[in-house]
mmCIF file of C-alpha atoms in Angstrom:
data_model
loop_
_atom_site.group_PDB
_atom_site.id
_atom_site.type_symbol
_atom_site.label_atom_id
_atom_site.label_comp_id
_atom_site.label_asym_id
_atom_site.label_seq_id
_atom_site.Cartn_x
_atom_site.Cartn_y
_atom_site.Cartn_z
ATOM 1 C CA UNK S 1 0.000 0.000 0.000
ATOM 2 C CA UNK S 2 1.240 3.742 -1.638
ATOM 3 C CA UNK S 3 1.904 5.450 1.545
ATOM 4 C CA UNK S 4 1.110 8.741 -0.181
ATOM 5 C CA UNK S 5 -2.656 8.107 -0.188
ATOM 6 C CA UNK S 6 -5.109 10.165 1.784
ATOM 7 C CA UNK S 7 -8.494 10.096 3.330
ATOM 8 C CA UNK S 8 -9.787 14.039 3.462
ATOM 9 C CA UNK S 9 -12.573 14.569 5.847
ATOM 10 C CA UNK S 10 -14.608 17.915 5.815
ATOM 11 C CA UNK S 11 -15.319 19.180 9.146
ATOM 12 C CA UNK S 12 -18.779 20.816 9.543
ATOM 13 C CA UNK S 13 -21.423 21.231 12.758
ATOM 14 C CA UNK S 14 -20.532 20.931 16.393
ATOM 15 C CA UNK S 15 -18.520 18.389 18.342
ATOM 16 C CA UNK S 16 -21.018 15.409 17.702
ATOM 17 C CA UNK S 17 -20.818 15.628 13.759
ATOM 18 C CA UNK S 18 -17.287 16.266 14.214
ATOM 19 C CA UNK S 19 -16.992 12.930 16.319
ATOM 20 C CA UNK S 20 -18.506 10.893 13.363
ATOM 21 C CA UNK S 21 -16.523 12.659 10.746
ATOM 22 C CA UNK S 22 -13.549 11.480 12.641
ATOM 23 C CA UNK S 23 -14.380 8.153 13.439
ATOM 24 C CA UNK S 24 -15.581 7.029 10.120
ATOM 25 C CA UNK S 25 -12.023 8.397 8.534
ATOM 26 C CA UNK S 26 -10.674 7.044 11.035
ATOM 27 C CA UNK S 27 -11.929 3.290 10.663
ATOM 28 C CA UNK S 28 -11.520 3.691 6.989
ATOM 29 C CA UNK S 29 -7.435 4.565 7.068
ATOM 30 C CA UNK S 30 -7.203 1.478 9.496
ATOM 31 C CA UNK S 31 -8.990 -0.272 6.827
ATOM 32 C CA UNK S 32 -6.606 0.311 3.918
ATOM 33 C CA UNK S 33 -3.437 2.611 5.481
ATOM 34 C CA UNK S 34 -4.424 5.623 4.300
ATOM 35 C CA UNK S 35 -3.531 8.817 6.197
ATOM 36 C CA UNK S 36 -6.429 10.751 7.733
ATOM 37 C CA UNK S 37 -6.693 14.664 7.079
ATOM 38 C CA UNK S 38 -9.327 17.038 7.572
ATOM 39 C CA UNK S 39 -10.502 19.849 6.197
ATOM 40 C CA UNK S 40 -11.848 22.786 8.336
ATOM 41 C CA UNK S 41 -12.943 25.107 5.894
ATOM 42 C CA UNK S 42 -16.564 24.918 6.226
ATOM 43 C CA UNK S 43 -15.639 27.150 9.481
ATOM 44 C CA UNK S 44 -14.458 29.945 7.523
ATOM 45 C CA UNK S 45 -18.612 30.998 7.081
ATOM 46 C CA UNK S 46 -19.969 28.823 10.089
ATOM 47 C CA UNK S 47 -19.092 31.028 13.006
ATOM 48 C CA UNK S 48 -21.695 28.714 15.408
ATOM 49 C CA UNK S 49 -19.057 26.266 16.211
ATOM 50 C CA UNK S 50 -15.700 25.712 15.978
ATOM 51 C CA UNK S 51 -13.240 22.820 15.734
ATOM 52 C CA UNK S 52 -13.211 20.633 18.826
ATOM 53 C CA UNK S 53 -11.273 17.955 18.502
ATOM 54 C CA UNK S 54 -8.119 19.107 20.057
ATOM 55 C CA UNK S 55 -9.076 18.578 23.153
ATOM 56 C CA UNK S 56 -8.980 15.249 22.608
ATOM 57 C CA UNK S 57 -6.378 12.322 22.376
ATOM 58 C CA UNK S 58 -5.822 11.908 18.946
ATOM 59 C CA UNK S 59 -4.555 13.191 15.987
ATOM 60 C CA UNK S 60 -5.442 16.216 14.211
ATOM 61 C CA UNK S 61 -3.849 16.816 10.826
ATOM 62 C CA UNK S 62 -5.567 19.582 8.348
ATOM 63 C CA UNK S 63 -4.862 18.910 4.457
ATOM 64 C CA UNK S 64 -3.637 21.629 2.279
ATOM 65 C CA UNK S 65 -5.972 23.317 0.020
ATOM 66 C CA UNK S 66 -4.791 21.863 -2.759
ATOM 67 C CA UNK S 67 -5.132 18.391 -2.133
ATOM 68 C CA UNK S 68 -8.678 19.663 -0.656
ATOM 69 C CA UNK S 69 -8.990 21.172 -4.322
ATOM 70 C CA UNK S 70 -7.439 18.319 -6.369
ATOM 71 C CA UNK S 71 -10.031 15.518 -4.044
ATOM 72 C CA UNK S 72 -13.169 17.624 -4.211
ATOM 73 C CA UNK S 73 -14.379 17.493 -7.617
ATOM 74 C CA UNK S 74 -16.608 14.834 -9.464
ATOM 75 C CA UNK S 75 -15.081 13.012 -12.022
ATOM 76 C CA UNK S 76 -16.019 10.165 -15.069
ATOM 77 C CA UNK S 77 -13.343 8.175 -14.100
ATOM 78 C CA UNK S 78 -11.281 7.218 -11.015
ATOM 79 C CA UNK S 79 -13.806 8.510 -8.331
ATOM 80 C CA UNK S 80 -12.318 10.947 -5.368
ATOM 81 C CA UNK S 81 -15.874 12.488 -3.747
ATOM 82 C CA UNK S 82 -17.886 11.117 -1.971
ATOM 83 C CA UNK S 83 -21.102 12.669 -0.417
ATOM 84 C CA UNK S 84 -23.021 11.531 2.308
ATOM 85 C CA UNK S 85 -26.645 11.303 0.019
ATOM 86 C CA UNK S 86 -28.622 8.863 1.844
ATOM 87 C CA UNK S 87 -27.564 9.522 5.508
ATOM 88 C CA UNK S 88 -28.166 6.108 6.026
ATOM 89 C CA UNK S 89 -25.110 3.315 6.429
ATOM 90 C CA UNK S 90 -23.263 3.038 3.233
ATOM 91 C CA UNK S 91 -21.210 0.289 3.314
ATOM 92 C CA UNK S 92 -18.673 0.558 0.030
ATOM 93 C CA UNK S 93 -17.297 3.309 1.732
ATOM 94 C CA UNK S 94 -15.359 1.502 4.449
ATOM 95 C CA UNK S 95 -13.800 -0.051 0.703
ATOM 96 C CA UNK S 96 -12.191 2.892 -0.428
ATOM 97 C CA UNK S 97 -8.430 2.350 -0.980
ATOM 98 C CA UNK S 98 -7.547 5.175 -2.703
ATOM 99 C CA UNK S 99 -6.870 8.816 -2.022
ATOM 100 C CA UNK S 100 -10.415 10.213 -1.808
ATOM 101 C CA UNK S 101 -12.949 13.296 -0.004
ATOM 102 C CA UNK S 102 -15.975 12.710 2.419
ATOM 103 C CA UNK S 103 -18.346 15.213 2.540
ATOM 104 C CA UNK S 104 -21.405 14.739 4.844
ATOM 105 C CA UNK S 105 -22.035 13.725 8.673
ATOM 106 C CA UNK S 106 -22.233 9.930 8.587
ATOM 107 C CA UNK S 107 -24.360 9.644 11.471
ATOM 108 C CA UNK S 108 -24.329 5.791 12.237
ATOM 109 C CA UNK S 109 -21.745 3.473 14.412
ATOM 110 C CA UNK S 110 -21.767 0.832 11.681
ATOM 111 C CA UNK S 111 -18.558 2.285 9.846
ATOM 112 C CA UNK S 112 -16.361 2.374 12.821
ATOM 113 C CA UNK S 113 -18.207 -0.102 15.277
ATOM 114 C CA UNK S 114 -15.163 -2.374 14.218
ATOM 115 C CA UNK S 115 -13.000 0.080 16.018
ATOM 116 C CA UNK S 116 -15.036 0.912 19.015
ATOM 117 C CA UNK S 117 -11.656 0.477 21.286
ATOM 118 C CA UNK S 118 -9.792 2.314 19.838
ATOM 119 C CA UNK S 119 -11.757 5.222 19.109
ATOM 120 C CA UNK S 120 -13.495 5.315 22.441
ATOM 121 C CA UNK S 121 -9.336 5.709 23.626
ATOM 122 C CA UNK S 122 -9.241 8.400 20.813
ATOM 123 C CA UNK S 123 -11.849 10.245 22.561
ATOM 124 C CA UNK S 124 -10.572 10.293 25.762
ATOM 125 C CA UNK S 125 -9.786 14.092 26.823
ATOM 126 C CA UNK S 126 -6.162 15.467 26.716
ATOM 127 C CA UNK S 127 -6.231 16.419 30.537
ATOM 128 C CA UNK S 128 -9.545 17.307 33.043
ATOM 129 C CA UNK S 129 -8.449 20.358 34.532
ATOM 130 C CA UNK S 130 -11.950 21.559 33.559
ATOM 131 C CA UNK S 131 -13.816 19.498 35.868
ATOM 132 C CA UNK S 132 -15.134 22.471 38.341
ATOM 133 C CA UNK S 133 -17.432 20.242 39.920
ATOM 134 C CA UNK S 134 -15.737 17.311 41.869
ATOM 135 C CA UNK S 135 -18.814 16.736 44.191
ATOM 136 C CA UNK S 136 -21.174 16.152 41.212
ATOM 137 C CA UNK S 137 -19.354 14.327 39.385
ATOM 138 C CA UNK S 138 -18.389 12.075 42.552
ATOM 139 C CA UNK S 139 -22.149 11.454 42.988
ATOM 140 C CA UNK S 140 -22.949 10.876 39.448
ATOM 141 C CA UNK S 141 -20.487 7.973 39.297
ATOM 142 C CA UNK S 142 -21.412 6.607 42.566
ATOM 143 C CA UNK S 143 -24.954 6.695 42.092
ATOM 144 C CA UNK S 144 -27.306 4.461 40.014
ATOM 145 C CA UNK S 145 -27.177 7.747 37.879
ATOM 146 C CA UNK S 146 -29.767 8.359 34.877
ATOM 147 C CA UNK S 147 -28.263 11.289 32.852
ATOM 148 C CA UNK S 148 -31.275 13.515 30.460
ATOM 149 C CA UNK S 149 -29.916 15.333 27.802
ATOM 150 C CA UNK S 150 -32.564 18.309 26.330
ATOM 151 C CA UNK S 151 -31.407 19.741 23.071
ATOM 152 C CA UNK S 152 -33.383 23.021 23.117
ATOM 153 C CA UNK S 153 -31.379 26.457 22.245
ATOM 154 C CA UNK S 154 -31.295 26.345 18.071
ATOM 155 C CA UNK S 155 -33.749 23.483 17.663
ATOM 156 C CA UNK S 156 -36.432 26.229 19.027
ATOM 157 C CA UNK S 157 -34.872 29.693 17.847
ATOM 158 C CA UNK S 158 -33.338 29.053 15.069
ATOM 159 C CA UNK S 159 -35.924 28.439 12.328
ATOM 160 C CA UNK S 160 -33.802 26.685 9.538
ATOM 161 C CA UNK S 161 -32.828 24.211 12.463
ATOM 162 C CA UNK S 162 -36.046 23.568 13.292
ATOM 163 C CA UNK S 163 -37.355 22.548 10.133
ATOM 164 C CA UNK S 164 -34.598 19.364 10.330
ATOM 165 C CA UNK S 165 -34.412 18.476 13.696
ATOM 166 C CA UNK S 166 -37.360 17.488 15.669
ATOM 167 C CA UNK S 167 -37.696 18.608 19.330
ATOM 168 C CA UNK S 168 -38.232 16.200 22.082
ATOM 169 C CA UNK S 169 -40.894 16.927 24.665
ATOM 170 C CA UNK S 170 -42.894 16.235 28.009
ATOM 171 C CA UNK S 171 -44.152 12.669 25.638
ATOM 172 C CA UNK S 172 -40.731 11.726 24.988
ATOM 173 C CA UNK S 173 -39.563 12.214 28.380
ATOM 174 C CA UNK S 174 -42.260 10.334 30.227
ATOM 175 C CA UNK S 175 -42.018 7.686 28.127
ATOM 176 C CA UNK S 176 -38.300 7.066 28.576
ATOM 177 C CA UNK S 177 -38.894 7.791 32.275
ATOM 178 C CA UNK S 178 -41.335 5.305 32.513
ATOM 179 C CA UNK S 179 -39.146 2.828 30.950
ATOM 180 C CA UNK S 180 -35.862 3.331 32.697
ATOM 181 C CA UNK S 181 -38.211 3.049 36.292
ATOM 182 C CA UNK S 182 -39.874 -0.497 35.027
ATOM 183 C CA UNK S 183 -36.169 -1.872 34.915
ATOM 184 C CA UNK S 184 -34.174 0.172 37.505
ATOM 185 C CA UNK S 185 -33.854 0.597 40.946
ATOM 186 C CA UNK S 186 -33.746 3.374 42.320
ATOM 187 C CA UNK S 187 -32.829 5.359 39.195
ATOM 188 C CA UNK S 188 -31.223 9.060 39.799
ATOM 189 C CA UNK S 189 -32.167 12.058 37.499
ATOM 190 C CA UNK S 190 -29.624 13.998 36.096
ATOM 191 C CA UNK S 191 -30.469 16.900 33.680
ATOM 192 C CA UNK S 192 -28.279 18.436 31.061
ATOM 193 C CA UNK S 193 -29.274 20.919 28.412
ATOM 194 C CA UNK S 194 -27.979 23.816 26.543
ATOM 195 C CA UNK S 195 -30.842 25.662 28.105
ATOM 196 C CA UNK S 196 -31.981 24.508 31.775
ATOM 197 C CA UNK S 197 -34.524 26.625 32.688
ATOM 198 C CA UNK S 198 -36.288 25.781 29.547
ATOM 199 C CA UNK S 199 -35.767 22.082 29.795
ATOM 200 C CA UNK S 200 -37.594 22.564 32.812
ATOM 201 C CA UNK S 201 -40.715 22.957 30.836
ATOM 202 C CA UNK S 202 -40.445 19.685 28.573
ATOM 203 C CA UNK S 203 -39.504 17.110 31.889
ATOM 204 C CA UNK S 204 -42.554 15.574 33.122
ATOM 205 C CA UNK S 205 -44.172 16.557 36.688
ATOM 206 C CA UNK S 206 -43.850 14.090 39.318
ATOM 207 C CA UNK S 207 -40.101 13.105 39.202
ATOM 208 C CA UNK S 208 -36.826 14.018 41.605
ATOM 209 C CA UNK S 209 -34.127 15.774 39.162
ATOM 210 C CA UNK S 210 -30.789 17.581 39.710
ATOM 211 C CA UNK S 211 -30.552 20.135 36.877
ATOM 212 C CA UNK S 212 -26.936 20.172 36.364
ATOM 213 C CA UNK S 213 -26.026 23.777 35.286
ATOM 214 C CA UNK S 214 -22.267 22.547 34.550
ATOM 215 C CA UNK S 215 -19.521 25.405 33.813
ATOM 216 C CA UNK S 216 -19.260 24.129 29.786
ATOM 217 C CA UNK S 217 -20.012 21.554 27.523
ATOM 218 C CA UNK S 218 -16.810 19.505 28.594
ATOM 219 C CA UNK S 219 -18.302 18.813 32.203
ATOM 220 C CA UNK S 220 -21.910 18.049 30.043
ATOM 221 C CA UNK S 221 -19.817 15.891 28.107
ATOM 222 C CA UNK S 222 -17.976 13.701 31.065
ATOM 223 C CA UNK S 223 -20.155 13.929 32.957
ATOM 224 C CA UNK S 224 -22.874 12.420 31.050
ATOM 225 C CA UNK S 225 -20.777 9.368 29.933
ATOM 226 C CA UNK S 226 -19.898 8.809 33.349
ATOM 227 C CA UNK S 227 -23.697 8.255 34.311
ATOM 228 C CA UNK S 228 -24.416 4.378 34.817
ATOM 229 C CA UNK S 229 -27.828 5.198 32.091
ATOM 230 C CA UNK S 230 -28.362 7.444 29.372
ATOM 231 C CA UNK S 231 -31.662 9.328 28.345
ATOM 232 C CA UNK S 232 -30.412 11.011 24.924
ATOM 233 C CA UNK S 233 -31.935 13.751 22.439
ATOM 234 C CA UNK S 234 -31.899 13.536 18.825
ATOM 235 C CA UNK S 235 -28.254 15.493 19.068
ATOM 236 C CA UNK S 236 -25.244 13.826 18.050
ATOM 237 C CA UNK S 237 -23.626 14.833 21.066
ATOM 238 C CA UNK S 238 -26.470 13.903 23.180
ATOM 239 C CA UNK S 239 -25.217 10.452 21.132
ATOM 240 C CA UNK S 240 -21.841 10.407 21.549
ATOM 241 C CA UNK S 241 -22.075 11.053 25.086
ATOM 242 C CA UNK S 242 -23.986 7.880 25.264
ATOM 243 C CA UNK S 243 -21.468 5.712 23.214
ATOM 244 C CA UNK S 244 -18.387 6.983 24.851
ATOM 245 C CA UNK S 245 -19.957 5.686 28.083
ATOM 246 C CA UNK S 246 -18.095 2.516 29.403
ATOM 247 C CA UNK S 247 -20.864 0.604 31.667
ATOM 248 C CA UNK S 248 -21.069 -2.209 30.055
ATOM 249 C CA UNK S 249 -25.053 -2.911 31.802
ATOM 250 C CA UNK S 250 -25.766 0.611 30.513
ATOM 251 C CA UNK S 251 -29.150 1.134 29.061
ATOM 252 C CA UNK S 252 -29.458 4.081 26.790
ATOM 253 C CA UNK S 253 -33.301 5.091 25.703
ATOM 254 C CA UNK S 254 -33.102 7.385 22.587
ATOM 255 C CA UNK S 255 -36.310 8.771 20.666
ATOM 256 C CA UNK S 256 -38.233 6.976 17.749
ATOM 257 C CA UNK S 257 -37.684 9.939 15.722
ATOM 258 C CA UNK S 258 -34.107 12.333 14.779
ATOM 259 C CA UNK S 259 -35.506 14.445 12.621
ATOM 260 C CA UNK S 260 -39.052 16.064 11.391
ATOM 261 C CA UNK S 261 -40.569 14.667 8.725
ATOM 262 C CA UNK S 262 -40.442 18.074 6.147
ATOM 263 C CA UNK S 263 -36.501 17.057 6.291
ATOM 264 C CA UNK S 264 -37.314 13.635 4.720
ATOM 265 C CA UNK S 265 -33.763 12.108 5.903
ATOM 266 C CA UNK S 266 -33.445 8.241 6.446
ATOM 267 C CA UNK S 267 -32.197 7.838 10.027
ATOM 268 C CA UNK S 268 -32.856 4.457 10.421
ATOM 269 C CA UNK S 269 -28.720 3.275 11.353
ATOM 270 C CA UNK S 270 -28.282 6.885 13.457
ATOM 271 C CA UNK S 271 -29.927 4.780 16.969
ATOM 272 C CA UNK S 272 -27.377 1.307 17.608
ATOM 273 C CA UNK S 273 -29.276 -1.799 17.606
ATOM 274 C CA UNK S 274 -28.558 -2.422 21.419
ATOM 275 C CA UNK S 275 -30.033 0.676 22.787
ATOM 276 C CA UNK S 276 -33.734 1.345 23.280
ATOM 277 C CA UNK S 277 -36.245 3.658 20.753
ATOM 278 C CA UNK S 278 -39.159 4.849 22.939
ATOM 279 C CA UNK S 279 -41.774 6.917 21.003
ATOM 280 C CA UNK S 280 -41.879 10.643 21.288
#
């Protein structure tokens, strides 16, 4: 194998689409020996977010523009783009052995479930000198600890967002509520969001939570994959929170639907096969 061949992943979103664009060049270069590169362009106009993924332990390599330029192009012969059309898992992409660009989010474990070690290491952070709060994150671990993520800020103000991603409410909640008490013992509520008081609103009356207004979305992060259960949004980093969490009893209730119907996107391989869809 050509040493000189490269895998070129665009960057794009926040940390959770960033964790998939990672992983699946990732398991493709250990695949076929390709070097992984990325290209954070799409940041140049997308002044939301920024790139994450130094803070973690692995490597972070951008490709020049012209080998962005060279890649990124359609051509008759001797394919180099691929786009990420269908959402859904596309299997002949784990069989590229050539030089080649990957544009999209690839929102499904099934190209780097192979891998899971090694990128779950991958994602470990650099150092924790942002943990602020020792005591909660003692009791999360030592409790039989139920973390609730609540997506809320742009999937309710911003209203291009909202006509993709679908916004989980009081229904969902109580449903997955309901099901983590039939199987638990003595479960323990523990609520992160990007807005708390509003996630307030969309919990269900009649249960014992600790909103967990953590200093940044590290802490929300660690601490949430540190919780013995997961209750998860339709948020890729409501997700990767989830898969990044070690328990190996874990139970992880995620909705029946990621995104609204106007968006008509096939997310049938975003939820793994192990965890639990409870409707919304």
């Amino acid at each position: 194998m050509e040493q000189n061949k490269k895998i070129v992943v665009r960057l794009d979103g926040g940390l959770g689409n960033q964790f998939f664009q990672y992983a699946l060049g990732y398991a493709i270069c250990q695949e076929h020996g390709q070097e992984l590169l990325l290209d954070k362009s799409a940041y140049e106009t997308y002044k939301r977010r920024v790139v994450e993924l130094d803070n973690f332990n692995l490597t972070v390599k951008y490709a020049p523009e012209e080998l962005i330029n060279q890649l990124n192009k359609k051509r008759i012969f001797g394919k180099t783009l691929y786009k990420d059309k269908r959402f859904s898992f596309t299997p002949s992409l784990l069989k590229i052995k050539n030089s080649a660009y990957l544009k999209g989010f690839w929102q499904t474990e099934k190209y780097f479930k192979k891998y899971e070690k090694d990128v779950k290491n991958l994602f470990k952070f650099k150092d924790y000198s942002f943990i602020q709060n020792h005591d909660l994150l003692s009791e999360i671990q030592s409790t039989n600890s139920v973390s609730i993520n609540l997506r809320l800020c742009e999937y309710v103000s911003n209203l291009e967002i909202a006509k993709i991603h679908y916004i989980c409410k009081e229904n969902y909640y109580k449903n997955a509520l309901n099901y983590i008490n039939d199987k638990l013992e003595n479960p323990k509520y523990y609520v992160f969001s990007d807005d708390i008081e509003m996630a307030k609103g969309y919990l269900p009356s009649g249960y014992e939570y600790v909103f967990c207004n953590t200093a940044n979305w590290k802490e929300d992060l660690y601490f949430m994959q540190n919780a013995k259960h997961n209750i998860i949004a339709n948020s890729s980093f409501s997700w990767m929170a989830a898969w990044l969490n070690k328990n190996e009893e874990k139970i992880v209730v995620a909705p029946t639907q990621w995104f609204t119907k106007v968006a008509k996107i096939n997310y049938k391989d975003v939820v793994p096969k192990s965890w639990v869809k409870v409707e919304v």
